[in-house]
Amino acid sequence: MPTPAKSRQDTLSQPTPSPAKPTLAVSERTAARQPNRALRGTLLWALLYNLIGLTVVALLWQAMP
C-alpha cells in the first residue's frame, strides 16, 4: 500500500543533509599553495630580463655626451 504524501510544511521543517566535503590528501593541499615550477621560471626570467634591460639603459645613459 502506498504511503501518504507528505505535506509541504513537513518537508520544509526537516533539515536537509549537507554534502560532506571531500578530504584532500596532505600533499595535494601543500602543492596547491606553492607556486609551480613554470611560474617560478617565468618570474625568474622576468626579473633577469628587467635587470639586464635596466643595466643597458644605465650604460647608455652614462655614455651620452
Short mmCIF file of N, CA and C in Angstrom, two decimals:
data_model
loop_
_atom_site.label_atom_id
_atom_site.label_comp_id
_atom_site.label_asym_id
_atom_site.label_seq_id
_atom_site.Cartn_x
_atom_site.Cartn_y
_atom_site.Cartn_z
N MET A 1 0.85 -1.17 0.00
CA MET A 1 0.00 0.00 0.00
C MET A 1 0.90 1.24 0.00
N PRO A 2 0.64 2.22 -0.85
CA PRO A 2 1.50 3.41 -0.90
C PRO A 2 1.35 4.24 0.36
N THR A 3 2.45 4.90 0.69
CA THR A 3 2.42 5.78 1.87
C THR A 3 1.80 7.10 1.49
N PRO A 4 1.14 7.78 2.44
CA PRO A 4 0.53 9.06 2.12
C PRO A 4 1.60 10.12 1.83
N ALA A 5 1.28 11.01 0.92
CA ALA A 5 2.21 12.07 0.56
C ALA A 5 2.39 13.03 1.73
N LYS A 6 3.61 13.51 1.90
CA LYS A 6 3.88 14.46 2.97
C LYS A 6 3.42 15.84 2.55
N SER A 7 2.99 16.58 3.50
CA SER A 7 2.57 17.94 3.19
C SER A 7 3.80 18.82 2.98
N ARG A 8 3.63 19.95 2.34
CA ARG A 8 4.74 20.86 2.06
C ARG A 8 5.36 21.37 3.36
N GLN A 9 4.56 21.59 4.38
CA GLN A 9 5.06 22.09 5.66
C GLN A 9 5.98 21.06 6.31
N ASP A 10 5.66 19.79 6.21
CA ASP A 10 6.50 18.75 6.80
C ASP A 10 7.86 18.67 6.11
N THR A 11 7.89 18.83 4.79
CA THR A 11 9.16 18.73 4.09
C THR A 11 10.04 19.95 4.34
N LEU A 12 9.43 21.13 4.57
CA LEU A 12 10.23 22.33 4.82
C LEU A 12 10.82 22.34 6.22
N SER A 13 10.17 21.72 7.16
CA SER A 13 10.65 21.78 8.53
C SER A 13 11.80 20.81 8.77
N GLN A 14 11.95 19.80 7.93
CA GLN A 14 13.01 18.84 8.14
C GLN A 14 14.32 19.38 7.57
N PRO A 15 15.41 19.26 8.32
CA PRO A 15 16.69 19.74 7.81
C PRO A 15 17.18 18.82 6.68
N THR A 16 17.79 19.44 5.70
CA THR A 16 18.34 18.65 4.60
C THR A 16 19.78 18.30 4.92
N PRO A 17 20.17 17.10 4.63
CA PRO A 17 21.56 16.72 4.94
C PRO A 17 22.52 17.47 4.03
N SER A 18 23.59 17.99 4.63
CA SER A 18 24.59 18.72 3.83
C SER A 18 25.60 17.72 3.28
N PRO A 19 26.03 17.92 2.06
CA PRO A 19 27.01 17.01 1.48
C PRO A 19 28.34 17.14 2.20
N ALA A 20 28.98 16.03 2.40
CA ALA A 20 30.28 16.04 3.09
C ALA A 20 31.34 16.60 2.17
N LYS A 21 32.26 17.39 2.73
CA LYS A 21 33.36 17.93 1.94
C LYS A 21 34.37 16.81 1.69
N PRO A 22 34.84 16.68 0.47
CA PRO A 22 35.86 15.66 0.23
C PRO A 22 37.17 16.08 0.88
N THR A 23 37.80 15.15 1.51
CA THR A 23 39.07 15.46 2.17
C THR A 23 40.19 15.33 1.15
N LEU A 24 41.11 16.27 1.19
CA LEU A 24 42.25 16.26 0.28
C LEU A 24 43.45 15.64 0.99
N ALA A 25 44.25 14.98 0.25
CA ALA A 25 45.48 14.44 0.82
C ALA A 25 46.39 15.60 1.19
N VAL A 26 47.29 15.37 2.12
CA VAL A 26 48.18 16.43 2.60
C VAL A 26 49.05 16.95 1.46
N SER A 27 49.51 16.07 0.60
CA SER A 27 50.38 16.51 -0.49
C SER A 27 49.63 17.38 -1.48
N GLU A 28 48.33 17.11 -1.70
CA GLU A 28 47.55 17.94 -2.61
C GLU A 28 47.33 19.33 -2.05
N ARG A 29 47.11 19.43 -0.73
CA ARG A 29 46.88 20.75 -0.12
C ARG A 29 48.14 21.59 -0.14
N THR A 30 49.28 21.01 0.16
CA THR A 30 50.52 21.79 0.18
C THR A 30 50.96 22.14 -1.23
N ALA A 31 50.70 21.26 -2.20
CA ALA A 31 51.09 21.54 -3.57
C ALA A 31 50.27 22.68 -4.16
N ALA A 32 49.03 22.81 -3.72
CA ALA A 32 48.18 23.86 -4.26
C ALA A 32 48.61 25.24 -3.77
N ARG A 33 49.26 25.30 -2.64
CA ARG A 33 49.67 26.59 -2.07
C ARG A 33 51.03 27.05 -2.57
N GLN A 34 51.84 26.14 -3.06
CA GLN A 34 53.17 26.51 -3.53
C GLN A 34 53.11 26.81 -5.03
N PRO A 35 53.82 27.86 -5.47
CA PRO A 35 53.83 28.12 -6.91
C PRO A 35 54.55 27.00 -7.65
N ASN A 36 54.07 26.67 -8.82
CA ASN A 36 54.69 25.58 -9.55
C ASN A 36 55.97 26.04 -10.24
N ARG A 37 56.65 25.09 -10.85
CA ARG A 37 57.96 25.39 -11.44
C ARG A 37 57.86 26.35 -12.61
N ALA A 38 56.81 26.25 -13.39
CA ALA A 38 56.67 27.14 -14.55
C ALA A 38 56.51 28.59 -14.10
N LEU A 39 55.74 28.81 -13.05
CA LEU A 39 55.56 30.17 -12.54
C LEU A 39 56.86 30.71 -11.98
N ARG A 40 57.59 29.89 -11.24
CA ARG A 40 58.88 30.34 -10.70
C ARG A 40 59.86 30.66 -11.82
N GLY A 41 59.88 29.83 -12.87
CA GLY A 41 60.76 30.09 -14.00
C GLY A 41 60.41 31.37 -14.72
N THR A 42 59.10 31.62 -14.89
CA THR A 42 58.66 32.85 -15.55
C THR A 42 59.03 34.08 -14.73
N LEU A 43 58.84 34.00 -13.41
CA LEU A 43 59.20 35.14 -12.56
C LEU A 43 60.70 35.39 -12.56
N LEU A 44 61.48 34.32 -12.57
CA LEU A 44 62.93 34.48 -12.62
C LEU A 44 63.37 35.10 -13.95
N TRP A 45 62.76 34.64 -15.05
CA TRP A 45 63.07 35.20 -16.36
C TRP A 45 62.71 36.68 -16.41
N ALA A 46 61.55 37.05 -15.89
CA ALA A 46 61.12 38.46 -15.92
C ALA A 46 62.07 39.32 -15.08
N LEU A 47 62.51 38.82 -13.95
CA LEU A 47 63.43 39.57 -13.10
C LEU A 47 64.77 39.79 -13.81
N LEU A 48 65.31 38.72 -14.38
CA LEU A 48 66.58 38.86 -15.09
C LEU A 48 66.45 39.76 -16.32
N TYR A 49 65.36 39.65 -17.04
CA TYR A 49 65.11 40.48 -18.22
C TYR A 49 65.09 41.96 -17.84
N ASN A 50 64.41 42.28 -16.75
CA ASN A 50 64.34 43.68 -16.32
C ASN A 50 65.68 44.18 -15.79
N LEU A 51 66.42 43.35 -15.09
CA LEU A 51 67.73 43.77 -14.59
C LEU A 51 68.71 44.02 -15.73
N ILE A 52 68.70 43.14 -16.73
CA ILE A 52 69.59 43.34 -17.88
C ILE A 52 69.18 44.60 -18.65
N GLY A 53 67.89 44.81 -18.82
CA GLY A 53 67.41 46.00 -19.52
C GLY A 53 67.77 47.27 -18.78
N LEU A 54 67.64 47.26 -17.47
CA LEU A 54 68.00 48.43 -16.68
C LEU A 54 69.50 48.70 -16.76
N THR A 55 70.29 47.65 -16.78
CA THR A 55 71.74 47.81 -16.91
C THR A 55 72.11 48.43 -18.26
N VAL A 56 71.47 47.97 -19.32
CA VAL A 56 71.74 48.51 -20.65
C VAL A 56 71.35 49.98 -20.71
N VAL A 57 70.19 50.33 -20.17
CA VAL A 57 69.75 51.73 -20.18
C VAL A 57 70.71 52.59 -19.37
N ALA A 58 71.16 52.09 -18.22
CA ALA A 58 72.09 52.86 -17.39
C ALA A 58 73.42 53.07 -18.10
N LEU A 59 73.92 52.04 -18.79
CA LEU A 59 75.18 52.19 -19.53
C LEU A 59 75.04 53.16 -20.69
N LEU A 60 73.91 53.10 -21.40
CA LEU A 60 73.70 54.05 -22.49
C LEU A 60 73.56 55.49 -21.97
N TRP A 61 72.96 55.63 -20.83
CA TRP A 61 72.79 56.97 -20.25
C TRP A 61 74.13 57.57 -19.85
N GLN A 62 74.99 56.72 -19.30
CA GLN A 62 76.33 57.20 -18.93
C GLN A 62 77.15 57.55 -20.15
N ALA A 63 76.92 56.86 -21.27
CA ALA A 63 77.71 57.12 -22.47
C ALA A 63 77.24 58.35 -23.23
N MET A 64 76.13 58.93 -22.85
CA MET A 64 75.63 60.14 -23.54
C MET A 64 76.56 61.32 -23.23
N PRO A 65 76.86 62.13 -24.28
CA PRO A 65 77.74 63.29 -24.04
C PRO A 65 77.04 64.42 -23.33
#
